[in-house]
Amino acid sequence: MSTADDAPKSNFLRQIIDADLESGRHSQVVTRFPPEPNGYLHIGHAKSICLNFGLARDFGGVCHLRMDDTNPETEEAEYIAGIERDVRWLGFEWGDKLFHASDFFEEMYAFAEHLVRAGEAYVDHLDADAISDYRGTLREAGRPSPYRERSVDENLDLLRRMRAGEFADGTCVLRAKGDLASPNMKMRDPLLYRIRKASHPRTGDTWCIYPMYDYAHPLEDALEGVTHSICTLEFENNREIYDWVLEHTPAPARPRQYEFARLNITYTVLSKRKLLQLVGEGHVAGWDDPRMPTLAGMRRRGYTPEAIRTFCEAVGVTKTNSRVDMERLEGCLRDDLNHRAPRLMAVLDPIEIELVNRPEGEVTPLEAASFPDDVGKPGSRTVPLGRRVFIERSDFSEAPPKGWRRLSPGGAVRLRYGPIVRCEAVVKDADGVITGLRCVVDDDARANGTLHWVPAEAAVRAEVRLYDRLFSVEKPDQDPAGRDPLTFLNPTSLVVVKDARLEPAAALVTPATHVQFERNGYYVTDCVDSRADALVFNRAVTLRDSWARKVETTDEEAAAPVAKKADTRPQKKTRAQVREEARARDAELAARLTRYRDVLGLDESDADVLTGDRATGDLFEAALAAYADVPSVTRWVVNEVLAAAKDAPVDSLPLTGEALGALARMVDENVLSNSAAKEVFAELVERGGDPAEITKRRGLRQVSDADAIETIIAEVLAAHPDEVARYREGNQGLLGFFMGQVMRRSGGKANPGLTRRLLQKALAG
RNA sequence: UGGGGCGUGGGCUAGCGGUAAGCCACGGGAUUUUGGUUCCCGCUGACGUAGGUUCGAAUCCUACCGCCCCAGCCA
């Protein structure tokens, strides 16, 4: 437990890498983060960056940064610079491992000629609409293009002329000869190259044909020596082409693609398209608008790389689509900033207090620590207390609710770092609006609470930008009624306070330094607009506010829960249907179904499972020939054999029916316990052989000797006194624990029924 | 509709045939010159559903249900 804190969370990718390293498939891990330079990186990319660079770091490997620049029409040098800056800011270094897809254009082209020569690719002159039409639909197979059977020579000539620029954009493409009937649409003759007479940010006008993602990506990985190519879930269908390309070209390595679920967060959107729309239509001030989930926006808002990394670590890596609470992200920021942001006082909406018993003109310098004691960091500043101070309008109430710990008529509060003041009078204008308070300094009064404040005369003025979540609903991109996310833009995502009053020390804040305005939130000076003589602060996140939460309670919940959409999707072909179709084709299988059910007396579902293919039934019958106990053999085949075979055909296992029958007999005759039988079975599945021999060699004969078992039980009980006590106090669930211990100690050989009885007896006494 | 994936408390995750665990949120309490922080306690019960195998199933088998992705010359 002591070291588990800093150990990275287990996830399926780490398990895969562990296995690859152990089996010797790879001796070093190479990952990559491959953004397309057509936009800015956002928090979703951060998850991928932390994953890829983190994996490389933790397994002693390397992670490449790669610009996936295969489409010159959308990509720009500006974005490339932004991406490098953002990855570096997040805290990751790629050393000399910076690559561009365009570095490999020459090799990719050579591989394309290779495919053409091998008859695996052809130049298609169908236009885009026709290709789409010929591709078929989800339920209908595609049709071959009329150009599909061109000769190798013709294809080679055409491909070279494509490269030479003889054809205009869109006249033809290079396609792989896939499988037009494939249920995976991606395999229906995928496009490899298209003509784009556009200038590329790096290769300029050298090329006029550019490789498609599905062709380029596996080759980039292989050429760079990437071992684990990690992408998001929507590319699962593309994995088949990924593998196809690597198998049909002389690629120098064999990387594997793995997919994980992309990040989603409440109250924001994380798709490049929607982000681009927000910027393009002017709903935000740009890619670095502090409300944007872009790294540039978050940085400007006041997020720290540490907070973002902690967050990415905390959300985990899985294949389950999910959405993380924005609260979680904010919490990570607060945790980080609490320890690094020096405190300052700022009043956003002031009321002036006149301290009537302080002499006019007298100023008392008060020392204020930069951090509270529990943070334990040094530093302080001076706040000058005069006769007049500002406090927050919301910190005064003429009719305070129950539990009010702020100022009210006749009440007293402490001014933070200063004296206790008592309110003696409220000053109002003709409209009844409070314009000021008259208080007395009275250190003997009982303070209701502590208020932040700012000296009126010495206050510094600043603009303060209060940022809030960009959208007002949790899932702006998943409206049940299908409305555009923009419908849910939060109208108060930015509130500007033009002339907030800050304590004098605020003038000394250096750019990019995070501060906490006490009792309010964490802020940073705006890196674009803030100047020494015209300060601008951005609110990164508020402080937690349990008082506000208590007061709210009512609303929020009132928002009507939207009816869940009753979108019933058609189901896919089930395994049952596959088996039924097999029987329709094969009369022998159909006959078996009837025989198993009517003659052998199997129930419908078992008979069905055994007759979906010949191999399963063959094994079943061979086992029966060796041991004629139908229920027993059925159980073994249905539950164990099918599990061991996974989706592979049963006859791909070295296990014979004869051996299986013999094994079933041994269990029934109490020679083997069930768990020992599973060990034997595991070996049979692995290597085949004779169960009797395996049992003998591994000493797995069942122990039904009560004395021997009782000895083991006594040992187990002695070794776990706490569990015994808990069991006797009523935690009966622990019986499973004890059973497990005894079974383990006996090497799985103890007779379970007997063991259970003996165990219960021993535990009772 | 063919195919590929995914279902563990309110949210996110761990688990890999043997006591269902952690974080966040939530509720209480203590400390506090930030209604902050920190620390305790609680969240008596979450493995999509139904069958089956097993002494024992979140884990293995079967069926069903729900959700996501794919028919760009985007990535």
JSON list of N, CA, C and O (backbone and C1' of nucleotides) in Angstrom, two decimals, chain A residues 10 15 68 70 139 183 191 194 343 416 516 519 547 570 639 678 726 739 756, chain B residues 1-2 15-17 19 33-37 52 55 60 63 69 73-75:
[
{"chain": "A", "resi": 10, "resn": "SER", "atom": "N", "xyz": [-3.26, 0.51, -13.33]},
{"chain": "A", "resi": 10, "resn": "SER", "atom": "CA", "xyz": [-3.26, -0.57, -14.31]},
{"chain": "A", "resi": 10, "resn": "SER", "atom": "C", "xyz": [-4.26, -0.23, -15.42]},
{"chain": "A", "resi": 10, "resn": "SER", "atom": "O", "xyz": [-5.30, 0.34, -15.16]},
{"chain": "A", "resi": 15, "resn": "GLN", "atom": "N", "xyz": [-1.06, -3.82, -19.71]},
{"chain": "A", "resi": 15, "resn": "GLN", "atom": "CA", "xyz": [-1.04, -5.28, -19.67]},
{"chain": "A", "resi": 15, "resn": "GLN", "atom": "C", "xyz": [-0.53, -5.85, -20.98]},
{"chain": "A", "resi": 15, "resn": "GLN", "atom": "O", "xyz": [0.24, -6.81, -21.01]},
{"chain": "A", "resi": 68, "resn": "ASP", "atom": "N", "xyz": [1.04, 14.45, -38.63]},
{"chain": "A", "resi": 68, "resn": "ASP", "atom": "CA", "xyz": [0.43, 13.59, -39.65]},
{"chain": "A", "resi": 68, "resn": "ASP", "atom": "C", "xyz": [-0.06, 14.47, -40.80]},
{"chain": "A", "resi": 68, "resn": "ASP", "atom": "O", "xyz": [-1.25, 14.68, -40.98]},
{"chain": "A", "resi": 70, "resn": "THR", "atom": "N", "xyz": [-0.71, 14.65, -44.11]},
{"chain": "A", "resi": 70, "resn": "THR", "atom": "CA", "xyz": [-0.95, 14.00, -45.41]},
{"chain": "A", "resi": 70, "resn": "THR", "atom": "C", "xyz": [-2.01, 14.73, -46.23]},
{"chain": "A", "resi": 70, "resn": "THR", "atom": "O", "xyz": [-2.36, 14.28, -47.31]},
{"chain": "A", "resi": 139, "resn": "ARG", "atom": "N", "xyz": [-25.69, -3.28, -46.05]},
{"chain": "A", "resi": 139, "resn": "ARG", "atom": "CA", "xyz": [-26.24, -4.62, -46.25]},
{"chain": "A", "resi": 139, "resn": "ARG", "atom": "C", "xyz": [-26.00, -5.19, -47.66]},
{"chain": "A", "resi": 139, "resn": "ARG", "atom": "O", "xyz": [-26.21, -6.35, -47.88]},
{"chain": "A", "resi": 183, "resn": "PRO", "atom": "N", "xyz": [-17.90, -7.26, -45.01]},
{"chain": "A", "resi": 183, "resn": "PRO", "atom": "CA", "xyz": [-18.85, -6.60, -44.12]},
{"chain": "A", "resi": 183, "resn": "PRO", "atom": "C", "xyz": [-18.22, -5.34, -43.50]},
{"chain": "A", "resi": 183, "resn": "PRO", "atom": "O", "xyz": [-18.93, -4.47, -43.01]},
{"chain": "A", "resi": 191, "resn": "LEU", "atom": "N", "xyz": [-9.14, 3.65, -50.70]},
{"chain": "A", "resi": 191, "resn": "LEU", "atom": "CA", "xyz": [-8.31, 4.56, -51.47]},
{"chain": "A", "resi": 191, "resn": "LEU", "atom": "C", "xyz": [-6.94, 4.68, -50.82]},
{"chain": "A", "resi": 191, "resn": "LEU", "atom": "O", "xyz": [-6.83, 4.77, -49.60]},
{"chain": "A", "resi": 194, "resn": "ARG", "atom": "N", "xyz": [-4.73, 10.09, -53.55]},
{"chain": "A", "resi": 194, "resn": "ARG", "atom": "CA", "xyz": [-5.57, 10.98, -54.33]},
{"chain": "A", "resi": 194, "resn": "ARG", "atom": "C", "xyz": [-4.71, 12.12, -54.84]},
{"chain": "A", "resi": 194, "resn": "ARG", "atom": "O", "xyz": [-3.62, 12.38, -54.32]},
{"chain": "A", "resi": 343, "resn": "ARG", "atom": "N", "xyz": [-1.56, 34.11, -1.86]},
{"chain": "A", "resi": 343, "resn": "ARG", "atom": "CA", "xyz": [-2.87, 34.72, -1.62]},
{"chain": "A", "resi": 343, "resn": "ARG", "atom": "C", "xyz": [-2.82, 36.22, -1.75]},
{"chain": "A", "resi": 343, "resn": "ARG", "atom": "O", "xyz": [-1.78, 36.85, -1.43]},
{"chain": "A", "resi": 416, "resn": "ARG", "atom": "N", "xyz": [-9.74, 40.15, 7.47]},
{"chain": "A", "resi": 416, "resn": "ARG", "atom": "CA", "xyz": [-8.64, 39.19, 7.39]},
{"chain": "A", "resi": 416, "resn": "ARG", "atom": "C", "xyz": [-7.29, 39.89, 7.62]},
{"chain": "A", "resi": 416, "resn": "ARG", "atom": "O", "xyz": [-7.01, 40.92, 7.03]},
{"chain": "A", "resi": 516, "resn": "GLN", "atom": "N", "xyz": [-4.20, 33.40, -5.64]},
{"chain": "A", "resi": 516, "resn": "GLN", "atom": "CA", "xyz": [-5.54, 33.14, -5.14]},
{"chain": "A", "resi": 516, "resn": "GLN", "atom": "C", "xyz": [-6.09, 34.44, -4.60]},
{"chain": "A", "resi": 516, "resn": "GLN", "atom": "O", "xyz": [-5.45, 35.09, -3.76]},
{"chain": "A", "resi": 519, "resn": "ARG", "atom": "N", "xyz": [-10.92, 33.73, -0.58]},
{"chain": "A", "resi": 519, "resn": "ARG", "atom": "CA", "xyz": [-12.34, 33.45, -0.48]},
{"chain": "A", "resi": 519, "resn": "ARG", "atom": "C", "xyz": [-13.05, 33.53, -1.83]},
{"chain": "A", "resi": 519, "resn": "ARG", "atom": "O", "xyz": [-14.28, 33.50, -1.90]},
{"chain": "A", "resi": 547, "resn": "TRP", "atom": "N", "xyz": [-20.91, 26.97, 1.13]},
{"chain": "A", "resi": 547, "resn": "TRP", "atom": "CA", "xyz": [-22.03, 27.82, 1.52]},
{"chain": "A", "resi": 547, "resn": "TRP", "atom": "C", "xyz": [-22.97, 28.01, 0.33]},
{"chain": "A", "resi": 547, "resn": "TRP", "atom": "O", "xyz": [-24.18, 27.82, 0.45]},
{"chain": "A", "resi": 570, "resn": "PRO", "atom": "N", "xyz": [-31.53, -1.98, -34.78]},
{"chain": "A", "resi": 570, "resn": "PRO", "atom": "CA", "xyz": [-31.62, -3.38, -35.18]},
{"chain": "A", "resi": 570, "resn": "PRO", "atom": "C", "xyz": [-30.43, -4.15, -34.65]},
{"chain": "A", "resi": 570, "resn": "PRO", "atom": "O", "xyz": [-29.33, -3.63, -34.58]},
{"chain": "A", "resi": 639, "resn": "ASN", "atom": "N", "xyz": [-19.28, -25.97, -21.77]},
{"chain": "A", "resi": 639, "resn": "ASN", "atom": "CA", "xyz": [-18.71, -24.95, -20.89]},
{"chain": "A", "resi": 639, "resn": "ASN", "atom": "C", "xyz": [-17.21, -24.78, -21.01]},
{"chain": "A", "resi": 639, "resn": "ASN", "atom": "O", "xyz": [-16.71, -23.67, -21.04]},
{"chain": "A", "resi": 678, "resn": "LYS", "atom": "N", "xyz": [-9.65, -29.19, -14.11]},
{"chain": "A", "resi": 678, "resn": "LYS", "atom": "CA", "xyz": [-9.44, -28.04, -14.99]},
{"chain": "A", "resi": 678, "resn": "LYS", "atom": "C", "xyz": [-7.96, -27.83, -15.30]},
{"chain": "A", "resi": 678, "resn": "LYS", "atom": "O", "xyz": [-7.61, -27.37, -16.37]},
{"chain": "A", "resi": 726, "resn": "ARG", "atom": "N", "xyz": [-13.86, -12.79, 12.25]},
{"chain": "A", "resi": 726, "resn": "ARG", "atom": "CA", "xyz": [-14.91, -12.10, 11.50]},
{"chain": "A", "resi": 726, "resn": "ARG", "atom": "C", "xyz": [-15.99, -13.06, 11.04]},
{"chain": "A", "resi": 726, "resn": "ARG", "atom": "O", "xyz": [-17.17, -12.75, 11.04]},
{"chain": "A", "resi": 739, "resn": "MET", "atom": "N", "xyz": [-12.47, -21.51, 1.64]},
{"chain": "A", "resi": 739, "resn": "MET", "atom": "CA", "xyz": [-12.47, -22.58, 0.64]},
{"chain": "A", "resi": 739, "resn": "MET", "atom": "C", "xyz": [-11.30, -22.39, -0.33]},
{"chain": "A", "resi": 739, "resn": "MET", "atom": "O", "xyz": [-10.58, -23.33, -0.66]},
{"chain": "A", "resi": 756, "resn": "ARG", "atom": "N", "xyz": [-15.91, -28.53, 2.14]},
{"chain": "A", "resi": 756, "resn": "ARG", "atom": "CA", "xyz": [-16.87, -27.52, 2.59]},
{"chain": "A", "resi": 756, "resn": "ARG", "atom": "C", "xyz": [-17.51, -27.95, 3.92]},
{"chain": "A", "resi": 756, "resn": "ARG", "atom": "O", "xyz": [-17.62, -27.16, 4.85]},
{"chain": "B", "resi": 1, "resn": "U", "atom": "P", "xyz": [-32.56, -4.14, -38.23]},
{"chain": "B", "resi": 1, "resn": "U", "atom": "O5'", "xyz": [-31.49, -4.58, -39.33]},
{"chain": "B", "resi": 1, "resn": "U", "atom": "C5'", "xyz": [-31.85, -5.44, -40.40]},
{"chain": "B", "resi": 1, "resn": "U", "atom": "C4'", "xyz": [-30.86, -5.23, -41.54]},
{"chain": "B", "resi": 1, "resn": "U", "atom": "C3'", "xyz": [-29.43, -5.56, -41.18]},
{"chain": "B", "resi": 1, "resn": "U", "atom": "O3'", "xyz": [-29.17, -6.94, -41.38]},
{"chain": "B", "resi": 1, "resn": "U", "atom": "C1'", "xyz": [-29.55, -3.51, -42.42]},
{"chain": "B", "resi": 2, "resn": "G", "atom": "P", "xyz": [-28.35, -7.77, -40.27]},
{"chain": "B", "resi": 2, "resn": "G", "atom": "O5'", "xyz": [-26.86, -7.77, -40.80]},
{"chain": "B", "resi": 2, "resn": "G", "atom": "C5'", "xyz": [-26.50, -8.60, -41.91]},
{"chain": "B", "resi": 2, "resn": "G", "atom": "C4'", "xyz": [-25.08, -8.30, -42.33]},
{"chain": "B", "resi": 2, "resn": "G", "atom": "C3'", "xyz": [-24.06, -8.24, -41.20]},
{"chain": "B", "resi": 2, "resn": "G", "atom": "O3'", "xyz": [-23.59, -9.53, -40.82]},
{"chain": "B", "resi": 2, "resn": "G", "atom": "C1'", "xyz": [-23.82, -6.33, -42.54]},
{"chain": "B", "resi": 15, "resn": "G", "atom": "P", "xyz": [-7.35, -4.52, -13.68]},
{"chain": "B", "resi": 15, "resn": "G", "atom": "O5'", "xyz": [-8.02, -5.58, -12.72]},
{"chain": "B", "resi": 15, "resn": "G", "atom": "C5'", "xyz": [-7.42, -5.91, -11.47]},
{"chain": "B", "resi": 15, "resn": "G", "atom": "C4'", "xyz": [-8.43, -6.64, -10.61]},
{"chain": "B", "resi": 15, "resn": "G", "atom": "C3'", "xyz": [-8.77, -8.00, -11.18]},
{"chain": "B", "resi": 15, "resn": "G", "atom": "O3'", "xyz": [-8.93, -8.96, -10.13]},
{"chain": "B", "resi": 15, "resn": "G", "atom": "C1'", "xyz": [-10.74, -6.72, -10.89]},
{"chain": "B", "resi": 16, "resn": "C", "atom": "P", "xyz": [-8.51, -10.47, -10.36]},
{"chain": "B", "resi": 16, "resn": "C", "atom": "O5'", "xyz": [-9.17, -10.87, -11.75]},
{"chain": "B", "resi": 16, "resn": "C", "atom": "C5'", "xyz": [-10.02, -12.01, -11.84]},
{"chain": "B", "resi": 16, "resn": "C", "atom": "C4'", "xyz": [-9.84, -12.72, -13.16]},
{"chain": "B", "resi": 16, "resn": "C", "atom": "C3'", "xyz": [-8.54, -13.51, -13.29]},
{"chain": "B", "resi": 16, "resn": "C", "atom": "O3'", "xyz": [-8.82, -14.64, -14.10]},
{"chain": "B", "resi": 16, "resn": "C", "atom": "C1'", "xyz": [-8.62, -11.83, -14.97]},
{"chain": "B", "resi": 17, "resn": "G", "atom": "P", "xyz": [-8.71, -16.08, -13.62]},
{"chain": "B", "resi": 17, "resn": "G", "atom": "O5'", "xyz": [-9.75, -16.26, -12.44]},
{"chain": "B", "resi": 17, "resn": "G", "atom": "C5'", "xyz": [-11.14, -16.45, -12.70]},
{"chain": "B", "resi": 17, "resn": "G", "atom": "C4'", "xyz": [-11.79, -16.64, -11.37]},
{"chain": "B", "resi": 17, "resn": "G", "atom": "C3'", "xyz": [-10.87, -17.27, -10.34]},
{"chain": "B", "resi": 17, "resn": "G", "atom": "O3'", "xyz": [-11.25, -16.81, -9.05]},
{"chain": "B", "resi": 17, "resn": "G", "atom": "C1'", "xyz": [-12.75, -18.62, -10.65]},
{"chain": "B", "resi": 19, "resn": "U", "atom": "P", "xyz": [-12.20, -13.14, -2.73]},
{"chain": "B", "resi": 19, "resn": "U", "atom": "O5'", "xyz": [-12.73, -13.06, -1.25]},
{"chain": "B", "resi": 19, "resn": "U", "atom": "C5'", "xyz": [-14.00, -13.64, -0.91]},
{"chain": "B", "resi": 19, "resn": "U", "atom": "C4'", "xyz": [-14.71, -12.71, 0.03]},
{"chain": "B", "resi": 19, "resn": "U", "atom": "C3'", "xyz": [-14.84, -11.28, -0.49]},
{"chain": "B", "resi": 19, "resn": "U", "atom": "O3'", "xyz": [-16.10, -10.75, -0.11]},
{"chain": "B", "resi": 19, "resn": "U", "atom": "C1'", "xyz": [-13.64, -11.26, 1.52]},
{"chain": "B", "resi": 33, "resn": "U", "atom": "P", "xyz": [-7.93, 30.23, 13.84]},
{"chain": "B", "resi": 33, "resn": "U", "atom": "O5'", "xyz": [-8.30, 31.58, 13.10]},
{"chain": "B", "resi": 33, "resn": "U", "atom": "C5'", "xyz": [-9.63, 31.81, 12.72]},
{"chain": "B", "resi": 33, "resn": "U", "atom": "C4'", "xyz": [-9.65, 32.69, 11.50]},
{"chain": "B", "resi": 33, "resn": "U", "atom": "C3'", "xyz": [-8.64, 32.30, 10.43]},
{"chain": "B", "resi": 33, "resn": "U", "atom": "O3'", "xyz": [-9.26, 32.44, 9.15]},
{"chain": "B", "resi": 33, "resn": "U", "atom": "C1'", "xyz": [-8.37, 34.58, 11.01]},
{"chain": "B", "resi": 34, "resn": "U", "atom": "P", "xyz": [-9.58, 31.07, 8.32]},
{"chain": "B", "resi": 34, "resn": "U", "atom": "O5'", "xyz": [-9.75, 31.69, 6.86]},
{"chain": "B", "resi": 34, "resn": "U", "atom": "C5'", "xyz": [-10.40, 32.94, 6.69]},
{"chain": "B", "resi": 34, "resn": "U", "atom": "C4'", "xyz": [-11.08, 32.97, 5.35]},
{"chain": "B", "resi": 34, "resn": "U", "atom": "C3'", "xyz": [-11.97, 31.75, 5.08]},
{"chain": "B", "resi": 34, "resn": "U", "atom": "O3'", "xyz": [-13.06, 32.18, 4.26]},
{"chain": "B", "resi": 34, "resn": "U", "atom": "C1'", "xyz": [-10.27, 31.86, 3.45]},
{"chain": "B", "resi": 35, "resn": "G", "atom": "P", "xyz": [-14.55, 32.05, 4.83]},
{"chain": "B", "resi": 35, "resn": "G", "atom": "O5'", "xyz": [-15.05, 30.59, 4.46]},
{"chain": "B", "resi": 35, "resn": "G", "atom": "C5'", "xyz": [-14.79, 29.49, 5.31]},
{"chain": "B", "resi": 35, "resn": "G", "atom": "C4'", "xyz": [-15.78, 28.40, 5.01]},
{"chain": "B", "resi": 35, "resn": "G", "atom": "C3'", "xyz": [-15.87, 28.06, 3.53]},
{"chain": "B", "resi": 35, "resn": "G", "atom": "O3'", "xyz": [-16.29, 26.69, 3.41]},
{"chain": "B", "resi": 35, "resn": "G", "atom": "C1'", "xyz": [-17.92, 28.94, 4.26]},
{"chain": "B", "resi": 36, "resn": "G", "atom": "P", "xyz": [-15.19, 25.51, 3.27]},
{"chain": "B", "resi": 36, "resn": "G", "atom": "O5'", "xyz": [-13.94, 26.05, 2.44]},
{"chain": "B", "resi": 36, "resn": "G", "atom": "C5'", "xyz": [-14.04, 26.27, 1.04]},
{"chain": "B", "resi": 36, "resn": "G", "atom": "C4'", "xyz": [-12.66, 26.55, 0.49]},
{"chain": "B", "resi": 36, "resn": "G", "atom": "C3'", "xyz": [-11.65, 25.41, 0.67]},
{"chain": "B", "resi": 36, "resn": "G", "atom": "O3'", "xyz": [-11.76, 24.44, -0.35]},
{"chain": "B", "resi": 36, "resn": "G", "atom": "C1'", "xyz": [-10.67, 27.43, 1.40]},
{"chain": "B", "resi": 37, "resn": "U", "atom": "P", "xyz": [-11.56, 22.90, -0.02]},
{"chain": "B", "resi": 37, "resn": "U", "atom": "O5'", "xyz": [-10.11, 22.85, 0.65]},
{"chain": "B", "resi": 37, "resn": "U", "atom": "C5'", "xyz": [-8.94, 23.06, -0.14]},
{"chain": "B", "resi": 37, "resn": "U", "atom": "C4'", "xyz": [-7.72, 23.00, 0.74]},
{"chain": "B", "resi": 37, "resn": "U", "atom": "C3'", "xyz": [-7.54, 21.69, 1.49]},
{"chain": "B", "resi": 37, "resn": "U", "atom": "O3'", "xyz": [-6.91, 20.72, 0.66]},
{"chain": "B", "resi": 37, "resn": "U", "atom": "C1'", "xyz": [-7.24, 23.49, 2.99]},
{"chain": "B", "resi": 52, "resn": "G", "atom": "P", "xyz": [-30.79, -22.36, -14.08]},
{"chain": "B", "resi": 52, "resn": "G", "atom": "O5'", "xyz": [-29.44, -22.92, -14.72]},
{"chain": "B", "resi": 52, "resn": "G", "atom": "C5'", "xyz": [-29.54, -23.83, -15.81]},
{"chain": "B", "resi": 52, "resn": "G", "atom": "C4'", "xyz": [-28.24, -23.92, -16.54]},
{"chain": "B", "resi": 52, "resn": "G", "atom": "C3'", "xyz": [-27.02, -24.37, -15.74]},
{"chain": "B", "resi": 52, "resn": "G", "atom": "O3'", "xyz": [-27.03, -25.77, -15.50]},
{"chain": "B", "resi": 52, "resn": "G", "atom": "C1'", "xyz": [-26.41, -22.59, -17.16]},
{"chain": "B", "resi": 55, "resn": "C", "atom": "P", "xyz": [-19.07, -29.03, -7.94]},
{"chain": "B", "resi": 55, "resn": "C", "atom": "O5'", "xyz": [-19.25, -28.04, -6.70]},
{"chain": "B", "resi": 55, "resn": "C", "atom": "C5'", "xyz": [-20.14, -28.38, -5.63]},
{"chain": "B", "resi": 55, "resn": "C", "atom": "C4'", "xyz": [-19.94, -27.41, -4.50]},
{"chain": "B", "resi": 55, "resn": "C", "atom": "C3'", "xyz": [-19.96, -25.95, -4.89]},
{"chain": "B", "resi": 55, "resn": "C", "atom": "O3'", "xyz": [-21.29, -25.46, -4.97]},
{"chain": "B", "resi": 55, "resn": "C", "atom": "C1'", "xyz": [-18.09, -26.35, -3.53]},
{"chain": "B", "resi": 60, "resn": "C", "atom": "P", "xyz": [-14.91, -14.19, -18.57]},
{"chain": "B", "resi": 60, "resn": "C", "atom": "O5'", "xyz": [-15.22, -15.76, -18.54]},
{"chain": "B", "resi": 60, "resn": "C", "atom": "C5'", "xyz": [-14.20, -16.71, -18.82]},
{"chain": "B", "resi": 60, "resn": "C", "atom": "C4'", "xyz": [-14.81, -18.08, -18.96]},
{"chain": "B", "resi": 60, "resn": "C", "atom": "C3'", "xyz": [-16.09, -18.13, -19.79]},
{"chain": "B", "resi": 60, "resn": "C", "atom": "O3'", "xyz": [-15.81, -18.19, -21.18]},
{"chain": "B", "resi": 60, "resn": "C", "atom": "C1'", "xyz": [-16.43, -19.32, -17.80]},
{"chain": "B", "resi": 63, "resn": "A", "atom": "P", "xyz": [-25.63, -17.72, -28.09]},
{"chain": "B", "resi": 63, "resn": "A", "atom": "O5'", "xyz": [-27.03, -17.12, -27.61]},
{"chain": "B", "resi": 63, "resn": "A", "atom": "C5'", "xyz": [-28.25, -17.77, -27.95]},
{"chain": "B", "resi": 63, "resn": "A", "atom": "C4'", "xyz": [-29.37, -17.22, -27.12]},
{"chain": "B", "resi": 63, "resn": "A", "atom": "C3'", "xyz": [-29.62, -15.72, -27.27]},
{"chain": "B", "resi": 63, "resn": "A", "atom": "O3'", "xyz": [-30.37, -15.41, -28.42]},
{"chain": "B", "resi": 63, "resn": "A", "atom": "C1'", "xyz": [-29.60, -16.28, -24.98]},
{"chain": "B", "resi": 69, "resn": "C", "atom": "P", "xyz": [-21.70, 7.20, -32.57]},
{"chain": "B", "resi": 69, "resn": "C", "atom": "O5'", "xyz": [-20.57, 6.33, -33.27]},
{"chain": "B", "resi": 69, "resn": "C", "atom": "C5'", "xyz": [-19.19, 6.64, -33.10]},
{"chain": "B", "resi": 69, "resn": "C", "atom": "C4'", "xyz": [-18.36, 5.64, -33.84]},
{"chain": "B", "resi": 69, "resn": "C", "atom": "C3'", "xyz": [-18.68, 5.49, -35.32]},
{"chain": "B", "resi": 69, "resn": "C", "atom": "O3'", "xyz": [-18.06, 6.50, -36.08]},
{"chain": "B", "resi": 69, "resn": "C", "atom": "C1'", "xyz": [-18.50, 3.35, -34.34]},
{"chain": "B", "resi": 73, "resn": "C", "atom": "P", "xyz": [-14.22, 8.75, -50.56]},
{"chain": "B", "resi": 73, "resn": "C", "atom": "O5'", "xyz": [-12.90, 9.43, -51.11]},
{"chain": "B", "resi": 73, "resn": "C", "atom": "C5'", "xyz": [-11.70, 9.35, -50.37]},
{"chain": "B", "resi": 73, "resn": "C", "atom": "C4'", "xyz": [-10.76, 10.44, -50.80]},
{"chain": "B", "resi": 73, "resn": "C", "atom": "C3'", "xyz": [-11.30, 11.84, -50.61]},
{"chain": "B", "resi": 73, "resn": "C", "atom": "O3'", "xyz": [-10.21, 12.67, -50.30]},
{"chain": "B", "resi": 73, "resn": "C", "atom": "C1'", "xyz": [-10.80, 11.50, -52.88]},
{"chain": "B", "resi": 74, "resn": "C", "atom": "P", "xyz": [-10.39, 13.85, -49.22]},
{"chain": "B", "resi": 74, "resn": "C", "atom": "O5'", "xyz": [-10.89, 13.08, -47.92]},
{"chain": "B", "resi": 74, "resn": "C", "atom": "C5'", "xyz": [-9.97, 12.56, -47.01]},
{"chain": "B", "resi": 74, "resn": "C", "atom": "C4'", "xyz": [-9.82, 13.52, -45.84]},
{"chain": "B", "resi": 74, "resn": "C", "atom": "C3'", "xyz": [-8.91, 13.03, -44.74]},
{"chain": "B", "resi": 74, "resn": "C", "atom": "O3'", "xyz": [-7.57, 13.34, -45.06]},
{"chain": "B", "resi": 74, "resn": "C", "atom": "C1'", "xyz": [-10.93, 13.85, -43.82]},
{"chain": "B", "resi": 75, "resn": "A", "atom": "P", "xyz": [-6.40, 12.28, -44.83]},
{"chain": "B", "resi": 75, "resn": "A", "atom": "O5'", "xyz": [-6.28, 12.25, -43.24]},
{"chain": "B", "resi": 75, "resn": "A", "atom": "C5'", "xyz": [-5.91, 13.41, -42.51]},
{"chain": "B", "resi": 75, "resn": "A", "atom": "C4'", "xyz": [-6.22, 13.18, -41.05]},
{"chain": "B", "resi": 75, "resn": "A", "atom": "C3'", "xyz": [-5.61, 11.92, -40.46]},
{"chain": "B", "resi": 75, "resn": "A", "atom": "O3'", "xyz": [-4.29, 12.13, -40.03]},
{"chain": "B", "resi": 75, "resn": "A", "atom": "C1'", "xyz": [-7.91, 12.01, -39.91]}
]
